RNA sequence: GGAGCCGUGGUGUAGUUGGUUAACACACCGGACUGUCACUCCGGAGAUCGCGGGUUCAAGUCCCGUCGGCUCCGCCA
């Protein structure tokens, strides 16, 4: 039996791999791993040992192996050890544990390394706060939950690669050091030493490169692409994130769906969930009208409706003003079963509506035939009853109404709908609603900038039969873009791209990007379009978000090994950090004194 | 850029209307224990309450500022 430190380094089995068969054979093994827990009974010492394959109980019995038992007395949580021994059936089995029927009878043990009293307790179900977890990420990652999350991520990546490979896609890497592009998010910049005063930008996505790969004739490309955006962060946004970036030549949106749907289905299979195909589709306009948002959560009802005739000629200014405005509306949702909602409850909802941008929320409730409303005096009982009915509600229900610009109504009610559904537990467990949203407008008007901006990006193709309207009514042109939505979260988006120079020129023109600027910023793309560019299109899937959802967590930080905080810092490496003056000089850079230092 | 919540031994929390020895659990140290499995039992050490300022006879507790974490709005083609 092995006994030296060197011998106890060479493992012959994994903790989670051993079975009752090994026990019945009395197999002798060497295990390496961490002390997960210890239970010292004085004579008998039990150690739960953990490695990447799982956990196994090791027992040290002084009457059998006194030296090993003596050595085991010094073991503490998270010590790294090697143990040699015999796999045996337990005297007192524990069916709650995967390896609970067997144990290792420790014959010799060595400590490969000790561990301090750690800031995060691996074996404890009690969670450290996120600041501690991020600072000591290498310990946090030992915890079963994060081990599981990252292993799930790997399985999903593998599933996607398999499907793409089966469809003859080629994985091609594109540059991380590229040039800054106008439009879109803020870039992360990298100064050039060789070209003082000039900067690379880290890619917000490999958009242009993948189009160029189509022009280069690869026809089917994919990449697990790291993307960088210097914008404010959220639970589902990190400054660097991963997209499954896909592009195909000679395709219609239908062909993209026909590829992506099986890919998504296969990813779900990796977590043992069956998903039905084809995924439903919805026009952007319908999504906004029914759900108030372009990424509707279709797992529950409470859809938005216009109050319609019931709101007309009431003499109520709150209604009359929006209705007199061509862009205004009076819209509402019905919370069924909320007819008896308390004043406090309604105030809470009103507060949410205000947070979402509304000036106020009007409510009508009906319980036992008795009407209550924040506008009862102005509207009267009959009118209130009409409005409730117009929104699809009846006795026992409550209607929540917003009168404002149509887009603000949608925004407020769309947010309210989701928040109330969560509050009232209206979202079914275990439902996975996938949905294609299509027929987006090509542009939307940016009132601040006083011009049109691309809703998707400037390379998105308009519907080919609407190209003629690019100059006359750009706001009405629809694009060949599509988003993939899962339970109200956008998990992917793409489009058919513009492959003809003349169309691209006209889109740039509509966006207020002049020929000169287009040439300077995108000259390489324009020339490429003139070199025999095939019709092409693709999609980018938000891999972190997909992983988070399928791993059952709300935050993508849980599926990223080393994530950053909401202020884009890494608490472990303490980046970003200041650099030597010499480095700056070499790069031709100088920092502004006035910006002040943080962290003092 | 804005709003909200949070910051107390190594870790997670408690700490009523400001009142004198800052409590509990886990981890840690010592002791007891031969079948535990979140082992149990006994004992011990360990925090001046993120930082700075203010109010007060008195501040973990109230006020202001600041730093950090989280959530949301704006932003993110």
XYZ file of C-alpha atoms (C1' of nucleotides) in Angstrom:
677
model
C 0.000 0.000 0.000
C 1.183 3.467 -0.975
C 2.489 5.609 1.849
C 4.991 8.246 0.801
C 3.942 11.759 -0.093
C 4.898 11.124 -3.703
C 2.876 7.925 -3.835
C -0.116 9.668 -2.299
C -0.065 12.195 -5.149
C -0.858 9.646 -7.810
C -4.556 9.116 -7.632
C -6.054 5.879 -8.827
C -9.730 6.828 -8.526
C -12.049 9.805 -8.142
C -14.084 10.289 -4.952
C -17.390 10.348 -6.799
C -16.541 7.448 -9.099
C -16.285 4.667 -6.552
C -19.224 2.281 -6.232
C -20.450 -0.631 -4.182
C -18.742 -2.878 -6.694
C -15.390 -1.429 -5.672
C -16.352 -2.071 -2.054
C -17.344 -5.676 -2.666
C -13.989 -6.226 -4.390
C -12.186 -4.541 -1.523
C -10.419 -2.318 -4.030
C -7.317 -0.472 -2.839
C -7.113 3.101 -4.113
C -5.304 6.386 -3.695
C -7.530 9.463 -3.558
C -6.435 13.084 -3.766
C -8.536 16.091 -2.962
C -9.811 18.506 -0.342
C -11.119 17.970 3.178
C -14.759 18.939 2.771
C -15.823 18.200 6.342
C -14.383 16.414 9.302
C -16.204 14.625 12.078
C -13.797 13.706 14.852
C -15.364 11.292 17.292
C -12.227 10.932 19.394
C -11.308 7.456 18.312
C -12.958 7.250 14.905
C -12.326 10.200 12.576
C -14.536 10.697 9.547
C -13.356 12.894 6.708
C -15.580 13.847 3.804
C -13.165 14.162 0.953
C -13.932 16.152 -2.189
C -12.451 16.212 -5.662
C -13.771 17.186 -9.085
C -15.689 13.932 -9.388
C -17.617 14.171 -6.129
C -17.323 13.328 -2.446
C -16.536 10.241 -0.429
C -16.319 9.526 3.301
C -12.949 8.365 4.567
C -12.798 6.710 7.985
C -9.677 6.549 10.143
C -9.801 3.794 12.754
C -6.960 3.827 15.318
C -7.380 0.123 16.023
C -6.654 -0.682 12.375
C -4.187 1.994 11.273
C -2.922 3.995 14.254
C -0.392 6.037 12.242
C -2.985 7.161 9.706
C -5.409 8.001 12.514
C -2.793 10.088 14.300
C -2.035 11.978 11.081
C -5.755 12.516 10.419
C -6.180 14.348 13.736
C -4.510 17.410 12.254
C -6.757 17.601 9.179
C -8.903 20.700 8.823
C -11.393 22.038 6.302
C -9.949 22.614 2.824
C -6.616 20.940 3.525
C -5.372 19.212 0.388
C -4.638 15.579 1.122
C -3.766 12.253 -0.412
C -5.213 9.107 1.121
C -4.527 5.448 0.433
C -6.955 2.830 1.638
C -9.478 0.126 0.941
C -13.000 0.734 -0.376
C -15.475 -0.972 1.961
C -19.211 -1.092 2.636
C -20.277 1.182 5.477
C -21.384 -0.170 8.815
C -23.894 2.703 8.984
C -24.866 3.634 5.433
C -26.285 7.049 4.482
C -28.662 6.744 1.531
C -28.949 10.536 1.257
C -25.477 10.769 -0.221
C -24.521 9.479 -3.717
C -21.593 7.505 -2.280
C -23.306 6.976 1.078
C -23.259 3.189 0.988
C -19.472 2.957 0.875
C -16.437 4.560 2.436
C -12.667 4.482 2.232
C -10.833 2.885 5.146
C -7.813 5.176 5.405
C -4.488 3.365 5.760
C -2.145 6.258 5.136
C -2.638 9.972 4.632
C -0.466 12.905 3.702
C -1.158 16.628 3.747
C -0.144 18.112 0.416
C -1.080 21.567 1.629
C -2.839 23.305 4.497
C -5.449 26.062 4.363
C -6.049 29.140 6.476
C -9.311 29.839 8.246
C -11.018 30.846 5.016
C -13.351 33.792 4.400
C -15.760 31.507 2.551
C -16.890 28.202 3.961
C -17.048 25.732 1.110
C -18.986 23.033 2.922
C -21.511 25.408 4.423
C -24.858 26.011 2.776
C -24.780 29.504 4.271
C -23.795 31.928 1.561
C -21.093 34.578 1.988
C -21.968 37.994 0.637
C -21.137 38.649 -2.963
C -18.291 41.026 -2.195
C -16.450 38.279 -0.294
C -17.311 35.747 -2.959
C -15.917 37.897 -5.770
C -12.788 38.769 -3.825
C -12.022 35.134 -3.078
C -13.500 33.705 -6.244
C -11.148 30.693 -6.326
C -12.662 29.522 -3.052
C -16.228 30.369 -4.022
C -15.775 28.349 -7.190
C -15.109 25.249 -5.086
C -18.691 25.334 -3.880
C -20.941 22.744 -5.493
C -23.314 25.354 -6.855
C -20.724 27.177 -8.913
C -19.030 23.939 -9.900
C -22.382 22.839 -11.256
C -23.049 26.160 -12.998
C -19.745 26.187 -14.842
C -19.981 22.508 -15.737
C -23.460 23.207 -17.117
C -22.012 26.048 -19.140
C -19.452 23.664 -20.589
C -22.124 21.135 -21.533
C -24.196 23.822 -23.261
C -21.151 25.039 -25.183
C -20.360 21.496 -26.236
C -23.951 20.874 -27.356
C -23.900 24.025 -29.465
C -20.552 23.176 -31.027
C -21.789 19.699 -31.909
C -24.861 21.010 -33.700
C -22.876 23.648 -35.567
C -20.231 21.138 -36.554
C -22.911 18.727 -37.795
C -24.173 21.544 -40.010
C -20.674 22.061 -41.405
C -19.983 25.365 -39.708
C -16.376 26.516 -39.433
C -15.145 28.037 -36.178
C -12.997 31.043 -37.006
C -11.434 33.522 -34.607
C -11.568 37.245 -35.312
C -9.357 40.012 -33.901
C -9.681 41.375 -30.397
C -7.694 44.456 -31.365
C -9.740 46.251 -33.960
C -11.009 49.746 -34.672
C -13.587 51.837 -32.905
C -16.925 52.057 -34.657
C -19.525 54.802 -34.416
C -23.041 54.013 -33.155
C -23.729 51.463 -30.490
C -22.126 51.166 -27.112
C -19.017 52.851 -25.772
C -15.814 51.092 -26.753
C -13.012 49.827 -24.569
C -9.890 51.397 -26.034
C -6.354 50.031 -26.177
C -3.564 52.518 -26.807
C -0.931 51.679 -29.373
C 2.732 51.976 -28.407
C 3.889 51.782 -32.006
C 1.394 54.425 -33.100
C 1.362 56.995 -30.311
C -1.958 58.771 -30.034
C -3.802 56.001 -31.853
C -6.058 53.382 -30.318
C -7.446 49.991 -31.002
C -10.935 49.189 -29.737
C -12.010 45.880 -28.278
C -14.888 44.504 -30.368
C -18.468 45.102 -29.249
C -19.173 42.098 -31.439
C -17.439 40.547 -34.454
C -20.232 41.881 -36.694
C -18.165 43.232 -39.567
C -15.635 40.436 -39.483
C -18.269 37.772 -39.817
C -19.773 39.565 -42.781
C -16.326 39.691 -44.349
C -15.954 35.947 -43.761
C -19.131 35.470 -45.781
C -17.735 37.650 -48.515
C -14.599 35.500 -48.249
C -16.661 32.477 -49.176
C -16.836 30.433 -45.968
C -20.656 30.372 -46.143
C -21.037 29.035 -42.609
C -19.115 30.566 -39.699
C -19.440 30.471 -35.954
C -17.422 31.568 -32.989
C -17.727 31.727 -29.219
C -16.912 35.390 -29.365
C -15.910 37.543 -26.423
C -17.525 40.962 -26.740
C -16.783 44.179 -24.852
C -19.072 47.093 -24.077
C -18.221 49.947 -21.756
C -21.730 50.590 -20.452
C -23.335 50.500 -17.012
C -23.897 46.966 -15.753
C -26.797 44.896 -14.528
C -27.419 41.419 -13.216
C -27.543 40.212 -16.818
C -24.790 42.447 -18.216
C -21.020 42.268 -17.840
C -18.426 44.481 -19.505
C -17.121 41.425 -21.297
C -19.494 38.683 -22.298
C -19.755 35.773 -24.674
C -21.885 35.418 -27.760
C -22.309 32.399 -29.950
C -21.766 34.338 -33.140
C -23.165 32.752 -36.291
C -23.314 33.833 -39.930
C -24.505 32.056 -43.106
C -24.555 32.903 -46.795
C -27.523 32.521 -49.139
C -30.114 32.427 -46.371
C -33.538 33.662 -45.441
C -34.668 34.210 -41.849
C -36.478 30.883 -42.076
C -33.213 29.059 -42.655
C -31.661 30.777 -39.668
C -34.618 29.637 -37.527
C -34.216 26.115 -38.924
C -30.661 26.054 -37.642
C -31.058 27.873 -34.326
C -34.140 26.000 -33.135
C -32.456 22.569 -33.147
C -29.396 24.161 -31.575
C -31.483 25.541 -28.715
C -33.355 22.248 -28.413
C -30.033 20.441 -28.073
C -28.847 22.844 -25.377
C -32.038 22.170 -23.415
C -31.476 18.442 -23.823
C -28.185 18.958 -22.009
C -30.223 19.874 -18.923
C -32.842 17.197 -19.645
C -35.594 19.529 -20.774
C -37.623 18.807 -23.914
C -38.599 21.819 -26.019
C -41.230 21.792 -28.768
C -40.569 23.105 -32.283
C -41.183 25.218 -34.208
C -40.897 28.168 -31.865
C -43.850 30.584 -32.114
C -43.318 33.883 -33.905
C -44.693 37.306 -33.314
C -44.428 40.576 -35.170
C -42.694 43.336 -33.246
C -45.810 45.524 -33.499
C -47.974 42.792 -31.992
C -45.514 42.203 -29.172
C -45.520 45.861 -28.235
C -49.301 46.136 -28.542
C -50.108 43.050 -26.452
C -47.222 43.051 -23.982
C -45.846 46.570 -24.096
C -42.355 45.327 -24.863
C -40.383 43.823 -27.730
C -39.374 40.788 -25.660
C -42.662 39.559 -24.245
C -42.917 37.024 -21.474
C -45.716 34.833 -22.802
C -45.850 32.501 -19.820
C -48.834 34.348 -18.380
C -51.702 36.589 -19.523
C -52.533 40.059 -18.213
C -52.140 41.479 -21.694
C -52.409 45.175 -22.467
C -55.582 46.554 -24.067
C -56.917 49.890 -25.193
C -59.789 51.148 -23.116
C -61.338 52.352 -26.382
C -64.802 53.895 -26.567
C -65.329 53.591 -22.825
C -62.687 56.277 -22.262
C -64.116 58.708 -24.780
C -66.069 61.860 -23.977
C -65.855 61.431 -20.249
C -64.964 65.048 -19.672
C -62.059 63.681 -17.643
C -58.936 65.619 -18.550
C -56.603 62.733 -17.764
C -58.310 60.780 -20.562
C -59.247 63.578 -22.931
C -55.779 64.993 -23.423
C -54.040 61.796 -24.546
C -57.020 60.831 -26.691
C -56.928 64.186 -28.474
C -53.257 63.565 -29.273
C -52.616 61.258 -32.255
C -49.713 59.691 -30.335
C -51.670 59.290 -27.101
C -53.601 56.378 -25.685
C -55.549 55.111 -22.700
C -54.490 51.547 -22.050
C -54.740 49.092 -19.209
C -54.259 45.617 -17.836
C -56.571 43.527 -15.714
C -55.357 41.787 -12.597
C -57.953 39.104 -12.161
C -58.909 38.243 -8.631
C -57.645 41.608 -7.402
C -61.102 43.175 -7.066
C -60.589 43.368 -3.324
C -57.082 44.817 -3.518
C -56.234 46.954 -0.509
C -55.423 50.617 -0.663
C -51.871 49.747 0.315
C -51.580 47.257 -2.541
C -52.903 49.767 -5.062
C -50.531 52.412 -3.732
C -47.647 50.010 -4.249
C -48.681 49.429 -7.853
C -49.070 53.139 -8.345
C -45.528 53.587 -7.034
C -44.232 51.022 -9.511
C -46.008 52.808 -12.345
C -44.355 56.050 -11.328
C -40.951 54.364 -11.155
C -41.562 53.149 -14.693
C -42.194 56.713 -15.840
C -45.938 57.216 -15.527
C -47.368 60.342 -13.921
C -49.827 58.131 -12.147
C -51.822 54.957 -12.261
C -55.584 54.937 -12.424
C -57.333 51.943 -10.940
C -60.788 50.488 -10.987
C -61.748 47.518 -8.847
C -64.942 45.576 -8.513
C -65.774 43.238 -5.648
C -69.221 41.848 -4.902
C -70.679 44.230 -7.458
C -69.226 47.190 -5.614
C -67.018 49.486 -7.671
C -64.011 51.298 -6.304
C -61.768 53.590 -8.293
C -59.238 56.341 -7.908
C -61.446 58.273 -10.357
C -64.854 57.190 -9.078
C -66.086 60.724 -8.521
C -65.141 61.927 -11.998
C -66.185 58.867 -13.966
C -69.112 57.456 -11.997
C -69.831 53.809 -11.280
C -71.352 52.969 -14.654
C -68.447 54.359 -16.624
C -65.949 52.558 -14.394
C -67.815 49.308 -14.959
C -67.669 49.927 -18.741
C -63.936 50.526 -18.658
C -63.285 47.431 -16.589
C -65.350 45.410 -19.061
C -63.606 47.018 -22.053
C -60.284 45.803 -20.677
C -61.654 42.285 -20.344
C -62.278 42.321 -16.602
C -65.364 41.731 -14.515
C -66.527 41.568 -10.958
C -63.721 40.410 -8.691
C -61.015 41.978 -10.851
C -58.976 45.158 -10.848
C -58.003 47.247 -13.858
C -54.851 49.340 -13.914
C -54.925 52.134 -16.445
C -52.348 54.529 -17.839
C -53.271 57.516 -19.999
C -50.270 59.009 -21.797
C -48.239 58.661 -24.979
C -48.880 55.238 -26.431
C -45.228 54.282 -26.050
C -45.187 55.380 -22.406
C -48.418 53.451 -21.728
C -46.764 50.365 -23.172
C -43.553 50.853 -21.256
C -45.289 51.374 -17.916
C -47.909 48.651 -18.284
C -45.355 46.236 -19.739
C -43.181 46.609 -16.637
C -46.155 46.551 -14.283
C -47.472 43.387 -15.898
C -44.274 41.452 -15.219
C -43.788 42.842 -11.730
C -47.340 42.073 -10.638
C -47.171 38.607 -12.181
C -44.077 37.903 -10.099
C -45.614 39.398 -6.983
C -48.779 37.345 -7.335
C -47.024 34.140 -8.391
C -48.709 34.055 -11.781
C -45.655 32.743 -13.627
C -45.794 28.969 -14.067
C -42.810 27.003 -12.767
C -40.812 25.048 -15.282
C -42.243 26.783 -18.342
C -39.781 27.621 -21.113
C -41.463 29.949 -23.609
C -39.326 30.564 -26.653
C -40.455 33.104 -29.179
C -39.164 34.685 -32.354
C -39.929 38.386 -32.558
C -39.696 39.644 -36.135
C -40.625 42.491 -38.461
C -38.862 45.115 -36.411
C -38.782 48.640 -37.775
C -35.434 49.330 -39.427
C -34.980 52.707 -37.740
C -36.282 54.572 -34.795
C -36.200 58.301 -34.405
C -33.834 59.615 -31.763
C -35.490 62.801 -30.634
C -32.438 63.981 -28.751
C -30.060 63.535 -31.667
C -32.733 64.669 -34.113
C -32.109 61.798 -36.504
C -32.911 58.193 -37.187
C -30.821 55.478 -35.568
C -30.655 51.802 -36.474
C -32.710 49.623 -34.159
C -30.519 46.588 -34.759
C -27.357 47.888 -36.428
C -26.584 49.826 -39.614
C -25.873 46.674 -41.635
C -29.326 45.159 -41.158
C -31.217 44.672 -44.394
C -34.553 46.352 -44.926
C -37.347 44.196 -46.297
C -36.244 44.019 -49.925
C -39.615 45.243 -51.200
C -39.500 48.279 -48.885
C -36.121 49.585 -49.995
C -37.785 52.235 -52.132
C -39.198 53.868 -48.970
C -35.766 54.442 -47.396
C -35.797 58.072 -48.482
C -39.516 58.836 -48.444
C -40.633 57.307 -45.133
C -37.683 55.770 -43.329
C -39.661 55.401 -40.112
C -42.035 52.929 -41.757
C -39.431 50.618 -43.271
C -39.268 47.254 -41.603
C -36.106 45.241 -41.305
C -35.204 41.614 -41.753
C -34.142 41.412 -38.126
C -35.305 38.892 -35.560
C -34.831 38.387 -31.832
C -35.060 35.150 -29.927
C -36.829 35.576 -26.599
C -36.918 33.122 -23.703
C -39.365 33.821 -20.868
C -39.210 37.545 -21.478
C -35.426 37.726 -21.818
C -33.711 38.426 -25.116
C -31.273 35.576 -25.640
C -30.365 36.251 -29.235
C -30.759 38.628 -32.105
C -29.777 38.812 -35.716
C -30.718 39.807 -39.186
C -30.249 39.363 -42.858
C -27.504 41.822 -43.775
C -27.203 44.286 -46.579
C -25.058 42.688 -49.301
C -25.390 45.399 -51.946
C -23.325 48.555 -51.908
C -26.101 50.802 -53.184
C -28.500 49.736 -50.426
C -25.816 50.129 -47.744
C -25.051 53.639 -49.039
C -28.737 54.565 -48.818
C -29.062 53.205 -45.269
C -25.995 55.157 -44.165
C -27.544 58.201 -45.808
C -30.804 57.693 -43.894
C -28.799 57.432 -40.671
C -27.050 60.691 -41.418
C -23.705 59.001 -42.040
C -22.239 60.859 -44.999
C -20.244 59.265 -47.818
C -17.012 60.629 -46.416
C -17.599 59.313 -42.886
C -18.798 55.978 -44.279
C -15.626 55.683 -46.296
C -13.436 56.550 -43.323
C -15.142 54.233 -40.834
C -16.350 51.388 -43.037
C -14.376 51.747 -46.274
C -13.152 48.177 -45.980
C -16.713 46.868 -45.733
C -17.994 48.973 -48.618
C -15.187 47.801 -50.883
C -15.856 44.248 -49.803
C -19.525 44.624 -50.762
C -18.308 45.685 -54.204
C -16.140 42.597 -54.532
C -18.872 39.988 -54.965
C -20.645 39.811 -51.610
C -23.189 37.014 -51.305
C -26.555 37.553 -49.645
C -25.975 36.628 -46.016
C -27.307 36.867 -42.512
C -26.865 35.482 -39.058
C -27.491 35.731 -35.383
C -25.692 36.160 -32.084
C -26.857 34.203 -29.060
C -26.245 35.641 -25.599
C -24.428 32.650 -24.230
C -24.053 33.930 -20.651
C -27.760 34.653 -20.376
C -28.701 31.278 -21.798
C -26.355 29.571 -19.337
C -27.733 31.555 -16.416
C -31.325 30.698 -17.264
C -30.636 27.023 -17.880
C -28.540 26.825 -14.723
C -31.470 28.356 -12.836
C -29.938 31.645 -11.711
C -30.872 35.284 -12.258
C -27.368 36.661 -12.536
C -24.877 35.892 -15.291
C -22.117 36.348 -12.692
C -23.028 32.855 -11.492
C -22.031 31.312 -14.830
C -18.861 33.348 -15.383
C -15.740 32.088 -13.655
C -14.260 35.487 -12.862
C -16.938 38.168 -13.205
C -16.762 41.880 -12.514
C -18.856 44.004 -10.163
C -21.554 46.466 -11.250
C -18.829 49.091 -11.390
C -16.806 46.905 -13.766
C -14.063 46.125 -11.231
C -12.569 42.753 -10.518
C -12.357 42.516 -6.718
C -9.938 39.595 -6.930
C -7.250 41.144 -9.146
C -8.241 44.685 -8.183
C -8.512 45.709 -11.791
C -8.687 48.204 -13.296
C -5.506 49.548 -11.698
C -3.124 52.398 -12.111
C -0.024 51.805 -14.188
C 3.565 53.003 -14.005
C 4.257 56.448 -15.333
C 6.778 54.832 -17.645
C 4.115 52.687 -19.280
C 2.037 55.773 -19.946
C 4.969 57.640 -21.388
C 5.735 54.776 -23.705
C 2.162 54.881 -24.946
C 2.177 58.646 -25.317
C -0.535 59.003 -22.667
C -1.119 61.413 -19.794
C -3.899 61.170 -17.230
C -5.940 64.170 -16.209
C -5.259 65.210 -12.625
C -8.776 66.544 -12.234
C -10.397 63.140 -12.557
C -9.443 62.365 -8.957
C -8.570 59.007 -7.548
C -11.004 56.425 -6.366
C -10.447 53.896 -3.660
C -8.780 56.085 -1.045
C -26.295 60.433 -14.719
C -30.487 59.050 -11.138
C -33.230 56.012 -7.244
C -33.393 52.233 -3.519
C -31.219 48.476 -0.160
C -26.822 46.971 2.387
C -21.665 47.517 5.038
C -21.097 45.144 12.998
C -15.157 39.389 15.253
C -12.398 35.031 9.829
C -17.806 34.302 7.848
C -23.293 34.982 8.183
C -26.492 37.784 11.141
C -28.969 40.312 15.884
C -28.586 44.860 18.209
C -36.237 48.026 20.209
C -37.684 54.798 21.148
C -29.333 56.995 21.255
C -27.618 54.974 27.628
C -22.424 52.541 29.861
C -19.739 44.577 29.894
C -21.895 44.825 21.391
C -25.377 39.183 21.335
C -26.059 34.512 18.447
C -24.536 30.757 14.855
C -20.625 28.739 11.808
C -15.343 28.676 11.384
C -10.825 28.832 14.702
C -7.974 27.118 19.524
C -8.071 23.589 23.944
C -10.582 19.316 26.205
C -14.112 14.830 26.161
C -16.212 11.144 22.913
C -15.492 4.130 18.463
C -20.185 4.719 13.420
C -20.585 9.971 12.567
C -22.719 12.275 8.308
C -24.621 20.276 9.309
C -21.556 14.609 14.832
C -22.396 15.906 19.982
C -20.858 18.030 24.759
C -17.596 21.444 27.853
C -14.253 25.592 27.848
C -11.532 29.662 25.242
C -9.662 33.498 22.061
C -11.496 36.951 18.554
C -15.182 42.921 16.357
C -14.808 49.900 18.951
C -19.499 48.542 14.394
C -16.621 50.566 5.941
C -14.212 55.587 6.206
C -14.556 61.030 7.501
C -17.225 64.850 9.776
C -21.412 66.595 12.709
C -25.557 66.667 16.585
C -25.497 65.114 21.906
C -23.629 64.714 28.672
C -23.714 60.065 25.684
C -23.801 57.432 18.708
C -23.333 50.640 16.057
C -28.107 53.396 16.643
C -29.664 60.309 14.493
C -27.691 63.867 10.409
C -24.196 65.081 6.279
C -20.391 63.483 3.102
C -17.525 59.606 1.054
C -15.912 54.598 -0.481
C -17.520 49.712 -1.650
C -21.319 45.753 -2.920
C -26.187 44.598 -4.882
C -31.003 45.835 -7.445
C -33.616 49.029 -10.741
C -34.305 53.481 -14.302
C -31.415 56.002 -18.012
C -27.743 53.715 -21.111
C -26.475 48.947 -23.517
C -27.027 49.281 -32.429
